[in-house]
Coordinates of C-alpha atoms (C1' of nucleotides) in Angstrom, one line a residue:
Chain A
X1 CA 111.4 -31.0 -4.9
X2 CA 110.7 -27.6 -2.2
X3 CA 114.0 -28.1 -0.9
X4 CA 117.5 -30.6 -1.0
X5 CA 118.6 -31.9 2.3
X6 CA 116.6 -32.0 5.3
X7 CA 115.0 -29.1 6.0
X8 CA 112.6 -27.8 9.1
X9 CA 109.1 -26.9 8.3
X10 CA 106.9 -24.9 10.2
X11 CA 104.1 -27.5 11.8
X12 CA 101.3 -25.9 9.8
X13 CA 103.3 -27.2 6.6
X14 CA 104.6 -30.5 7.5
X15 CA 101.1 -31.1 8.9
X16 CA 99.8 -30.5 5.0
X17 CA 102.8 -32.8 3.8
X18 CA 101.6 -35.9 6.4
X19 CA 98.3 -35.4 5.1
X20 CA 99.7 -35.6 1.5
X21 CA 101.7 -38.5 1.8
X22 CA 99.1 -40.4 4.0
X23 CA 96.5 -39.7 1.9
X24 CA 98.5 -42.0 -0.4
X25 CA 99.3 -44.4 1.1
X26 CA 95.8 -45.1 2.8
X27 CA 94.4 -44.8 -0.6
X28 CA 96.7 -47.3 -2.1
X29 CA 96.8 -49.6 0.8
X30 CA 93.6 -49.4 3.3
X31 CA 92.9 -48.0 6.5
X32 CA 94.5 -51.5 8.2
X33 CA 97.3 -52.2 5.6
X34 CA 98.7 -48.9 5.8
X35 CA 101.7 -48.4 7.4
X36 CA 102.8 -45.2 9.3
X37 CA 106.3 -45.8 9.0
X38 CA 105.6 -45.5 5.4
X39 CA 103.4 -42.7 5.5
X40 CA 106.8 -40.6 7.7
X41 CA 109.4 -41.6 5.3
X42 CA 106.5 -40.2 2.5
X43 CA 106.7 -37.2 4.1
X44 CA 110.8 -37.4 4.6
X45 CA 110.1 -37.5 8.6
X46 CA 110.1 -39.7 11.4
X47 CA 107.1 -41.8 12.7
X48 CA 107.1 -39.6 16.4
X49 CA 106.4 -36.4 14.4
X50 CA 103.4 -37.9 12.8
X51 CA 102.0 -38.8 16.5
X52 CA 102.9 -35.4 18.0
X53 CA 101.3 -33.7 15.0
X54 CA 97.9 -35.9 14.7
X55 CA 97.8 -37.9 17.8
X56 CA 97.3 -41.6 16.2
X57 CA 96.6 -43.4 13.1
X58 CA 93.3 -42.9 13.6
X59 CA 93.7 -38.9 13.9
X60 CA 95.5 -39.0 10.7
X61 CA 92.8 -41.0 9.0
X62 CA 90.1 -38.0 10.1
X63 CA 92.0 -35.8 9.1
X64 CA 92.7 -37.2 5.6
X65 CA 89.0 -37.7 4.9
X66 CA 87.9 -34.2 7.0
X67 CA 90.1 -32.4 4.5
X68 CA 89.3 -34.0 1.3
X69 CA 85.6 -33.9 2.2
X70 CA 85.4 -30.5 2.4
X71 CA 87.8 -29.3 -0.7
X72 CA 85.4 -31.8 -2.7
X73 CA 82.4 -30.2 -1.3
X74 CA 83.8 -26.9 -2.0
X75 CA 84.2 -27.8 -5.5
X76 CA 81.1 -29.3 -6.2
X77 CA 79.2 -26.2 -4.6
X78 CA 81.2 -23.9 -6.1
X79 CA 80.3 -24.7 -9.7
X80 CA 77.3 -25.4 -8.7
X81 CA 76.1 -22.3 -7.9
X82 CA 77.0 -20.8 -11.4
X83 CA 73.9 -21.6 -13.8
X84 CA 70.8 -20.6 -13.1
X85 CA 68.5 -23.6 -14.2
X86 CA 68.7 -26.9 -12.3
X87 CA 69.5 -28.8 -15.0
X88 CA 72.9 -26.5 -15.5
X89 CA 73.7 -26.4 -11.5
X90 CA 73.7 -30.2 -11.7
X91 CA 75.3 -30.1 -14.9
X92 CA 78.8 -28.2 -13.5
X93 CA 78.1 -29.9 -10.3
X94 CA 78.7 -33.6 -12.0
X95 CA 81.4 -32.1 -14.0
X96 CA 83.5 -30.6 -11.0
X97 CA 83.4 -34.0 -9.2
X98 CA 84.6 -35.6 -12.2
X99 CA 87.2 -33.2 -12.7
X100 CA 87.7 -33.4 -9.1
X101 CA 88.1 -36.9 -9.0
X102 CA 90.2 -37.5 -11.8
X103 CA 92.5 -35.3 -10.2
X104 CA 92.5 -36.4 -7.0
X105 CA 91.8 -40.3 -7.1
X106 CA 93.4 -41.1 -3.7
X107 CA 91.0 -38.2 -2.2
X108 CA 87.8 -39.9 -3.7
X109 CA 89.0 -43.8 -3.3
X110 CA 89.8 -42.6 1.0
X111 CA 86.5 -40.9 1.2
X112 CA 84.5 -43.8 -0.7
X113 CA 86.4 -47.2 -1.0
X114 CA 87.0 -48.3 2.2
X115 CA 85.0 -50.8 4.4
X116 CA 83.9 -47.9 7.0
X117 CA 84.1 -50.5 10.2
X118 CA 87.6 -49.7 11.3
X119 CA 86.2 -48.2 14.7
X120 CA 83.3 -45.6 15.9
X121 CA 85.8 -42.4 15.2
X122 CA 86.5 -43.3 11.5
X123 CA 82.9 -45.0 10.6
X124 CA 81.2 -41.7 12.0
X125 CA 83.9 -39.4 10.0
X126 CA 83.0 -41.4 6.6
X127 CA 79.6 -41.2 7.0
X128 CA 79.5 -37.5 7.6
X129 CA 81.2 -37.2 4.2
X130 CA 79.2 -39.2 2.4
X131 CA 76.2 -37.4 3.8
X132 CA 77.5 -34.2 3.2
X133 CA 78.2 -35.4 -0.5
X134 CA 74.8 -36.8 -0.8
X135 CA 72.9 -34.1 0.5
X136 CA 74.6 -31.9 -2.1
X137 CA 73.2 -33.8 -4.9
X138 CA 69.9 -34.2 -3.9
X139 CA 69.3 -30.7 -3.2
X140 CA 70.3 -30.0 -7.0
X141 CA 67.5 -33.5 -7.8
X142 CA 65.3 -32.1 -5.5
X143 CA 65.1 -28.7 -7.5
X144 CA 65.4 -30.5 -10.9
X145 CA 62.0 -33.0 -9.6
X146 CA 60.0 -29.8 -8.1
X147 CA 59.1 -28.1 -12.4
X148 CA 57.9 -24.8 -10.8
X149 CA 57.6 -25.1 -7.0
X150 CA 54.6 -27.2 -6.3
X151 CA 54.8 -29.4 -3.1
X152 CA 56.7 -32.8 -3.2
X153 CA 55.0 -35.0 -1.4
X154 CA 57.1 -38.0 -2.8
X155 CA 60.0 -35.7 -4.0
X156 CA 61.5 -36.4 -1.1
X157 CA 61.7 -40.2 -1.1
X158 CA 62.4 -40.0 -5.5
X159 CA 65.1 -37.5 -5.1
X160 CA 66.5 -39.3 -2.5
X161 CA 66.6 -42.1 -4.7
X162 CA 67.6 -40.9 -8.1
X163 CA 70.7 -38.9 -5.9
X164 CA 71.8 -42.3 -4.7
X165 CA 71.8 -43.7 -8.5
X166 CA 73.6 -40.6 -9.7
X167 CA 76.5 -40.3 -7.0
X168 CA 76.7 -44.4 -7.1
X169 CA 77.0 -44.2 -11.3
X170 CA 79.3 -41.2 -10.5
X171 CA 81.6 -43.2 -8.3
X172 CA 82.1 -46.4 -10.6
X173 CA 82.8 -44.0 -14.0
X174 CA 85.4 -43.2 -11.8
X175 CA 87.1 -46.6 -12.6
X176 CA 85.6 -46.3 -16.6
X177 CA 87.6 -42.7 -16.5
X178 CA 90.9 -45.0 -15.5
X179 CA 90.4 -47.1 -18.3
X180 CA 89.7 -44.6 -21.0
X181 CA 92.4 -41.9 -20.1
X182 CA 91.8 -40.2 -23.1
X183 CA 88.1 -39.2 -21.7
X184 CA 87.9 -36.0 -20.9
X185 CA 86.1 -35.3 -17.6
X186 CA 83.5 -33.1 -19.1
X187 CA 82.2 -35.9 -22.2
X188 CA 81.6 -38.3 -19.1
X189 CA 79.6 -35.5 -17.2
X190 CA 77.9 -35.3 -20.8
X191 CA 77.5 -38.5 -21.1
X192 CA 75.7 -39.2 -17.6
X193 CA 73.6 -36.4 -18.3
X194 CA 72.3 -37.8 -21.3
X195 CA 71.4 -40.9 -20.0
X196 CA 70.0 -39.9 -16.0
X197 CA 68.8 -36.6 -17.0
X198 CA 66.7 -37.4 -19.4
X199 CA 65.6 -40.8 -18.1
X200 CA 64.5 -38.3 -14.9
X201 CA 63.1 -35.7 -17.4
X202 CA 60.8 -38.0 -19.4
X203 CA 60.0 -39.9 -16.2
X204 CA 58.7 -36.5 -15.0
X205 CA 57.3 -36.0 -18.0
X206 CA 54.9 -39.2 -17.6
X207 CA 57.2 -41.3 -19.3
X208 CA 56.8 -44.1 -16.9
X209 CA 58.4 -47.7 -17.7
X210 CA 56.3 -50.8 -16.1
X211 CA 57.3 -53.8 -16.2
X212 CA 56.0 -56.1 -18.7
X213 CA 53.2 -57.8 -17.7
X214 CA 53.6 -61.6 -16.6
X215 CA 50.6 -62.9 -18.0
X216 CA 47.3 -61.1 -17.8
Chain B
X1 CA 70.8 -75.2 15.5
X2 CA 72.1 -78.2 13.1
X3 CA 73.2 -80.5 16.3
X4 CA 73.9 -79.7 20.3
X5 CA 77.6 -80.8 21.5
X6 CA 80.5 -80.5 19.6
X7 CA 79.6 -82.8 16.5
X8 CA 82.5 -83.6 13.9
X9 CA 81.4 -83.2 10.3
X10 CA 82.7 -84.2 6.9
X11 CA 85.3 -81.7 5.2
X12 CA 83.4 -81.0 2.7
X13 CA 80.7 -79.7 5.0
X14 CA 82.7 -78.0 7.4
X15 CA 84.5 -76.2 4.4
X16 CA 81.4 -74.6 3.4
X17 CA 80.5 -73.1 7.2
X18 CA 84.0 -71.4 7.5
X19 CA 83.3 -69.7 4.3
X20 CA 80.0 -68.8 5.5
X21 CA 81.7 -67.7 9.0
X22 CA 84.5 -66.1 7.0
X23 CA 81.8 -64.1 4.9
X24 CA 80.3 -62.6 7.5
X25 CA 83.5 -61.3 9.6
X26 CA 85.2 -60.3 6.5
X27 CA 82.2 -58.0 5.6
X28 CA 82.2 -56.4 8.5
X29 CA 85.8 -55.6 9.5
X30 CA 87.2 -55.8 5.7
X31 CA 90.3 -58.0 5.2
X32 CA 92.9 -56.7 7.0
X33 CA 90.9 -56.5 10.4
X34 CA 89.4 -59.6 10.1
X35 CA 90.7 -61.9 12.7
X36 CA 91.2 -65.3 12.5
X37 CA 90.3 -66.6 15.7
X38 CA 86.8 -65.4 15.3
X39 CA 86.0 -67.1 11.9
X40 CA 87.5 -69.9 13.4
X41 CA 85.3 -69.4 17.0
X42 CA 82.1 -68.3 14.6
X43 CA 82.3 -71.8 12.7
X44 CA 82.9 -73.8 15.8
X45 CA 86.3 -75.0 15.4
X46 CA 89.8 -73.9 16.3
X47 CA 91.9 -72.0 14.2
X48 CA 94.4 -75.3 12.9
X49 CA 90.9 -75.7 10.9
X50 CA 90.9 -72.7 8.9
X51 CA 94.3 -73.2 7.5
X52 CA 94.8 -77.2 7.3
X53 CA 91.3 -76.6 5.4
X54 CA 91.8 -73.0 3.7
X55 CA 95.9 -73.2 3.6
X56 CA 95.8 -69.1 4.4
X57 CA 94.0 -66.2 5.7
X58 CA 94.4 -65.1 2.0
X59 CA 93.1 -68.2 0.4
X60 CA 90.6 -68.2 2.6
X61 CA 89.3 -64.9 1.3
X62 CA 89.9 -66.1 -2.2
X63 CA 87.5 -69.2 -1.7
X64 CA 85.0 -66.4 -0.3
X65 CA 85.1 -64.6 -3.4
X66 CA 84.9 -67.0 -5.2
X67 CA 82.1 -68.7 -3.7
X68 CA 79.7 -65.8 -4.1
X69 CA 80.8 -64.3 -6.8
X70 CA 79.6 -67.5 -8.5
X71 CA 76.6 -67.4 -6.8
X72 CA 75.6 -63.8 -8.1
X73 CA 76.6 -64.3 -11.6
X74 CA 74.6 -67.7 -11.2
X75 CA 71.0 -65.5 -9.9
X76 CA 71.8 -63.2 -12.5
X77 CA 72.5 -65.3 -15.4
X78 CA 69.5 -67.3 -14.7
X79 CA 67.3 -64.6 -14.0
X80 CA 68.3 -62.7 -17.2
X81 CA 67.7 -65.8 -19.6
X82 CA 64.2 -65.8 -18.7
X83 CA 62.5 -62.8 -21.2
X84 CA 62.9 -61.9 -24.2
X85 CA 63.5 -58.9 -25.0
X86 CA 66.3 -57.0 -24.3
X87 CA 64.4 -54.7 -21.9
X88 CA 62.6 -57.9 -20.2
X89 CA 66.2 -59.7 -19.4
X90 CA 68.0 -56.5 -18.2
X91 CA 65.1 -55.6 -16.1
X92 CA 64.7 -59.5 -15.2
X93 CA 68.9 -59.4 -14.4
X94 CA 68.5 -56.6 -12.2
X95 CA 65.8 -57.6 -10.1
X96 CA 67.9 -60.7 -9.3
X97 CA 70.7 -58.6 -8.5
X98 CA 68.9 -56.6 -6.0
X99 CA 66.9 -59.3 -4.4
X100 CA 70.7 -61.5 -3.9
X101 CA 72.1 -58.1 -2.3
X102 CA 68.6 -57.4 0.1
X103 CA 69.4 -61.5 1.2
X104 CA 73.2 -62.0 0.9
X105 CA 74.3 -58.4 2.1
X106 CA 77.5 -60.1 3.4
X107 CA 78.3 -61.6 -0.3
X108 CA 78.3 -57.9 -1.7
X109 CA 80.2 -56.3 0.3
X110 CA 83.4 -58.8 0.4
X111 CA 82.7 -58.8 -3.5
X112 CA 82.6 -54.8 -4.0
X113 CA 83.4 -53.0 -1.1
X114 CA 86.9 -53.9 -0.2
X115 CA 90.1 -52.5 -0.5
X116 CA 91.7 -54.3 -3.5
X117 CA 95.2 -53.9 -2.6
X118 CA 95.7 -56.9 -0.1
X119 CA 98.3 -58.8 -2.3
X120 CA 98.0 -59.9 -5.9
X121 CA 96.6 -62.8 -5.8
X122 CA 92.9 -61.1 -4.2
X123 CA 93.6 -58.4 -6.8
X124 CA 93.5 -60.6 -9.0
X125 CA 89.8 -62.5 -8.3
X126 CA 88.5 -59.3 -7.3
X127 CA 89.2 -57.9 -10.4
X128 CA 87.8 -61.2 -11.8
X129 CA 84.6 -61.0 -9.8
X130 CA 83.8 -57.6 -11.0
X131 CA 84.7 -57.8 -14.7
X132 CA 82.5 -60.8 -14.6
X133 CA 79.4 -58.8 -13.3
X134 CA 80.1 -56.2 -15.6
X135 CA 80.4 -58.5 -18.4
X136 CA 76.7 -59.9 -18.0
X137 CA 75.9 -56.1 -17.5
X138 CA 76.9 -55.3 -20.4
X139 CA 75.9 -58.1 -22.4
X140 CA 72.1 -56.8 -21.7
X141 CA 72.6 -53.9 -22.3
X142 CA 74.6 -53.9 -25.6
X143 CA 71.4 -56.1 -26.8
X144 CA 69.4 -53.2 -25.9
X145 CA 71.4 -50.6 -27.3
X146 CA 71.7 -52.2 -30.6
X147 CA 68.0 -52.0 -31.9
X148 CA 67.4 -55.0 -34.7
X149 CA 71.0 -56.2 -35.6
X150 CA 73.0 -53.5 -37.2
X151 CA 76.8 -52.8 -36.5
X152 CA 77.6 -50.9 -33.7
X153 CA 80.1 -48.7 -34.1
X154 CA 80.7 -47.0 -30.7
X155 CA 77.8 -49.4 -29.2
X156 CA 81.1 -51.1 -27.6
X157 CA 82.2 -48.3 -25.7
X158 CA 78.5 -46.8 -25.1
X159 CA 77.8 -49.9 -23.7
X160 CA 80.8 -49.9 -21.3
X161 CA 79.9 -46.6 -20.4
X162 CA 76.0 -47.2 -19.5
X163 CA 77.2 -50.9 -17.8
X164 CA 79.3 -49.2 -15.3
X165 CA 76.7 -46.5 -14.8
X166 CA 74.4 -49.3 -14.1
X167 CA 76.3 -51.1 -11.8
X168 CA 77.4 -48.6 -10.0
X169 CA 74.3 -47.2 -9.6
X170 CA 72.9 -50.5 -8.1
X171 CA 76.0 -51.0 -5.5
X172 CA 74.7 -47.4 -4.2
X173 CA 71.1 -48.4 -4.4
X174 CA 71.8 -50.9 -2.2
X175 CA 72.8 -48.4 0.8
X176 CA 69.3 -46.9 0.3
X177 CA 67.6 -49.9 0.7
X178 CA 69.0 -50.7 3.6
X179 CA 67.4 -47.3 4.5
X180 CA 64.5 -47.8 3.3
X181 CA 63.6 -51.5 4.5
X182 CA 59.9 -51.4 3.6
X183 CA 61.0 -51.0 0.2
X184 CA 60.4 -54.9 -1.9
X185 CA 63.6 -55.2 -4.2
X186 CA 61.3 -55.0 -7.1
X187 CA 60.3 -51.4 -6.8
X188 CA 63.7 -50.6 -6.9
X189 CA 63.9 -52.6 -9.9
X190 CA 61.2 -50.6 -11.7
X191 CA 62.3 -47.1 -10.5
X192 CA 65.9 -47.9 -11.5
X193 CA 65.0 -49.0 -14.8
X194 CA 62.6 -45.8 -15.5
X195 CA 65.3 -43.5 -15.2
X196 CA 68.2 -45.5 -16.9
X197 CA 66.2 -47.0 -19.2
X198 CA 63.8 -44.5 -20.2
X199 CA 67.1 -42.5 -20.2
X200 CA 68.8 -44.9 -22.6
X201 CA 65.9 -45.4 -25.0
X202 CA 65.4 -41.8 -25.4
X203 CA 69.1 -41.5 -25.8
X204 CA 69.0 -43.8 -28.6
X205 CA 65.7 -42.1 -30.2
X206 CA 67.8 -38.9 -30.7
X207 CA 66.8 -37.2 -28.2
X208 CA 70.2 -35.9 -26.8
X209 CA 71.2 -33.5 -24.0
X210 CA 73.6 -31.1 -24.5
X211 CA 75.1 -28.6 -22.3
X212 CA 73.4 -25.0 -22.3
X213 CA 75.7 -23.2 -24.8
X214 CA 78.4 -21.6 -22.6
X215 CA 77.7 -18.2 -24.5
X216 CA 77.3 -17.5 -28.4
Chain C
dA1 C1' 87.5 -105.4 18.8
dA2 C1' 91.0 -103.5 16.8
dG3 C1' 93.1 -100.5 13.4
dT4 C1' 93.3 -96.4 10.9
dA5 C1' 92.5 -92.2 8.8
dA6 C1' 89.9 -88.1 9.3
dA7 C1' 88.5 -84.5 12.4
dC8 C1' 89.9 -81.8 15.8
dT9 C1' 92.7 -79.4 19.9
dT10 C1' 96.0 -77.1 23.1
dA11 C1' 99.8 -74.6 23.3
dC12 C1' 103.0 -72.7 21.4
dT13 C1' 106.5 -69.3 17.9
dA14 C1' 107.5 -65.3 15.4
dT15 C1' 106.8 -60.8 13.7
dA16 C1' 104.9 -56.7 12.2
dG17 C1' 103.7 -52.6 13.5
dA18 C1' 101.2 -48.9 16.8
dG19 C1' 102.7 -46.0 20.0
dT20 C1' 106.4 -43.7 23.3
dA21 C1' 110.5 -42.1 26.3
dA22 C1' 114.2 -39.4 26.3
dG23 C1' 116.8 -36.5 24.3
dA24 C1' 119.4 -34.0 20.1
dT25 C1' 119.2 -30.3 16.8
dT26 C1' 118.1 -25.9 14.7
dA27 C1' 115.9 -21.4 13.9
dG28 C1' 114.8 -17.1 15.5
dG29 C1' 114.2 -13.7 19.0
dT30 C1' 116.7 -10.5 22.2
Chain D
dA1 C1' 126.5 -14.6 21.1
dC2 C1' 123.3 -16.6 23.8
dC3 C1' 118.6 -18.6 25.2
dT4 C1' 114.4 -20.9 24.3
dA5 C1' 110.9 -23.1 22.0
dA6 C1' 109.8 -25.6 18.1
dT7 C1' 111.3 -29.2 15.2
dC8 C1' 112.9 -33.6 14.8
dT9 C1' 115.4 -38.3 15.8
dT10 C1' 117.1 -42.9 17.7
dA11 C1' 115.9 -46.6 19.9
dC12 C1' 113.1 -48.7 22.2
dT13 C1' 108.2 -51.4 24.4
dC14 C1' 104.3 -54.2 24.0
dT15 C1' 100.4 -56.1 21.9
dA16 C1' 97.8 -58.4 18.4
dT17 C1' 97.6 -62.0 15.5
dA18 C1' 99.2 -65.1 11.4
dG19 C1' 100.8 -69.4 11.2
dT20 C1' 102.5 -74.2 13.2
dA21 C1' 104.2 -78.4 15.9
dA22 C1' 102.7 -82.1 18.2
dG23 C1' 99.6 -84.5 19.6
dT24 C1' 94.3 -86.3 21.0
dT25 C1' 89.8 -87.9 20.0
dT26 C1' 86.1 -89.8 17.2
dA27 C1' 84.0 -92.4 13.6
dC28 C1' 84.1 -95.7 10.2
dT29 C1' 86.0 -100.0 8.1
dT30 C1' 87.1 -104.9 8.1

DNA sequence: AAGTAAACTTACTATAGAGTAAGATTAGGT
DNA sequence: ACCTAATCTTACTCTATAGTAAGTTTACTT
């Protein structure tokens, strides 16, 4: 690829490359399955430069899901501040993640498919980036529930809630996008949008669903 | 509890409590940290138990999965036949599905929230778990998305698409309820089911969204 | 009251894999 | 051409834990 035949790298590349190569192999494998060995020989070093480099397994776990968390979020913010209704910013805002996300699976299944108990380090890590993805969506609800700028005295609670539905139907397309590669990433944003926006719209709009009643 | 003092107990029982033992430390350490020793301690026996009973750590997972993936499709399946309309059973499936998550939080979590890549054979009835969720998923909804009886020409793929948006959906759902523990699982039946399938019906009545035109 | 099979245990073996000690190279700077 | 610091390696140690061998104890049958 870069280079034939062993070649040095400065540490601020080959720290890029371990991240590479472990984000791989966590995201095939799992946090306790994975292997460092595997991860060095990924990155065409030795196991003791992965230690001197990131300290432990655990370091290079952090630092998989601390970098992949942030060039999500920077995606995801950054088209979502082009458009100037709510309804748009959430629009590009779905369709970076998926773009995101079909182009970087192993960044999305490390930040979001793995049982978060593998010590206090890692659990906090994954939580912050979950948060941090959360709290981007619901500010785009939030402004999409708010028609105007009247107070939202349940907007809070509703937003919260509709932002968990979204980012949760968000995260399994992800495996309907691996089974329909012909999808493009922007008729799945589309396609979400018809259904949860305007399920939220009409909703809004006094559209309420009740369950039928039992009996009376 | 059941008896003081070490008291020996039929297979057939004792099966069944290192399943329920293995459910538990499986969900919260995932797979690969799980331990064997502490199943073993958790259902009172030593470890020669587990595997003269379970053959292997990985069978013993497999009988987990199993297990409760049975048990979900059971609640749902039962739940769903009651009603009917369309709308009644997939709002009568849901609420079943969120009520066995609130109570069997364990059961979920080995049946969604692990790492798939532990060997083929737990690929394999994960895989088989999950398709069989999303196959009683989209069964409702397919019967809600073809109105009367006419052929549905991309109803098989729409329905796909809205069955993984509604599954997915509910697996995130279930982090906020355990945010929100006042919340009855049947409110987060209803709101779920006014923004997907308000969304849905509307959808189907023609009322579509479509992006804001880029520019002409 | 044996006899016997099922339920259960103690006490191992074996291995995978995280982490490290001690030093060997190579690239640049002077 | 040397010197030095950064890059990188071989070859370990040591622990955790999956899995098992060889019994021991209990309960049920006849």
């Amino acid at each position: 690829m870069t280079d034939k035949r062993r070649r040095r790298l400065p540490r601020s590349v080959r720290e890029q490359e371990i991240i590479d190569a472990a984000l791989g192999v966590f995201s095939k494998r799992g946090y306790r399955a994975a292997v460092v060995d595997e991860i060095a020989d990924l990155a065409g070093i030795s196991k003791p430069m992965v230690y001197l480099y990131l300290g432990s397994k655990e370091g290079l776990f952090i630092a998989c899901v601390r970098r992949e968390s942030q060039r999500l979020a920077a995606a995801f913010r950054e088209a979502a501040q082009a458009g100037d209704s709510p309804e748009q910013r959430l629009w590009a805002g779905l369709g970076a993640f998926f773009a995101f996300v079909a182009e970087h699976r192993d960044s999305w299944v490390v930040l979001h498919r793995q049982a978060p108990e593998q010590g206090e380090a890692i659990a906090q890590e994954i939580a912050d980036a979950r948060r941090s993805v959360m709290a981007e969506v619901n500010g785009l609800v939030r402004d999409g529930i708010t028609k105007g700028g009247e107070a939202d005295r349940l907007g809070e609670q509703e937003a919260d809630f509709v932002a968990h539905a979204l980012v949760g139907a968000a995260d399994s397309l992800t495996d309907w996008m691996e089974r329909h590669p012909g999808e493009p990433p922007e008729r799945v944003t589309v396609r979400l949008m018809n259904v949860m926006w305007v399920g939220m719209r009409n909703v809004l709009a006094g559209e309420v669903w009740a369950p039928p009643q039992p009996d009376a």
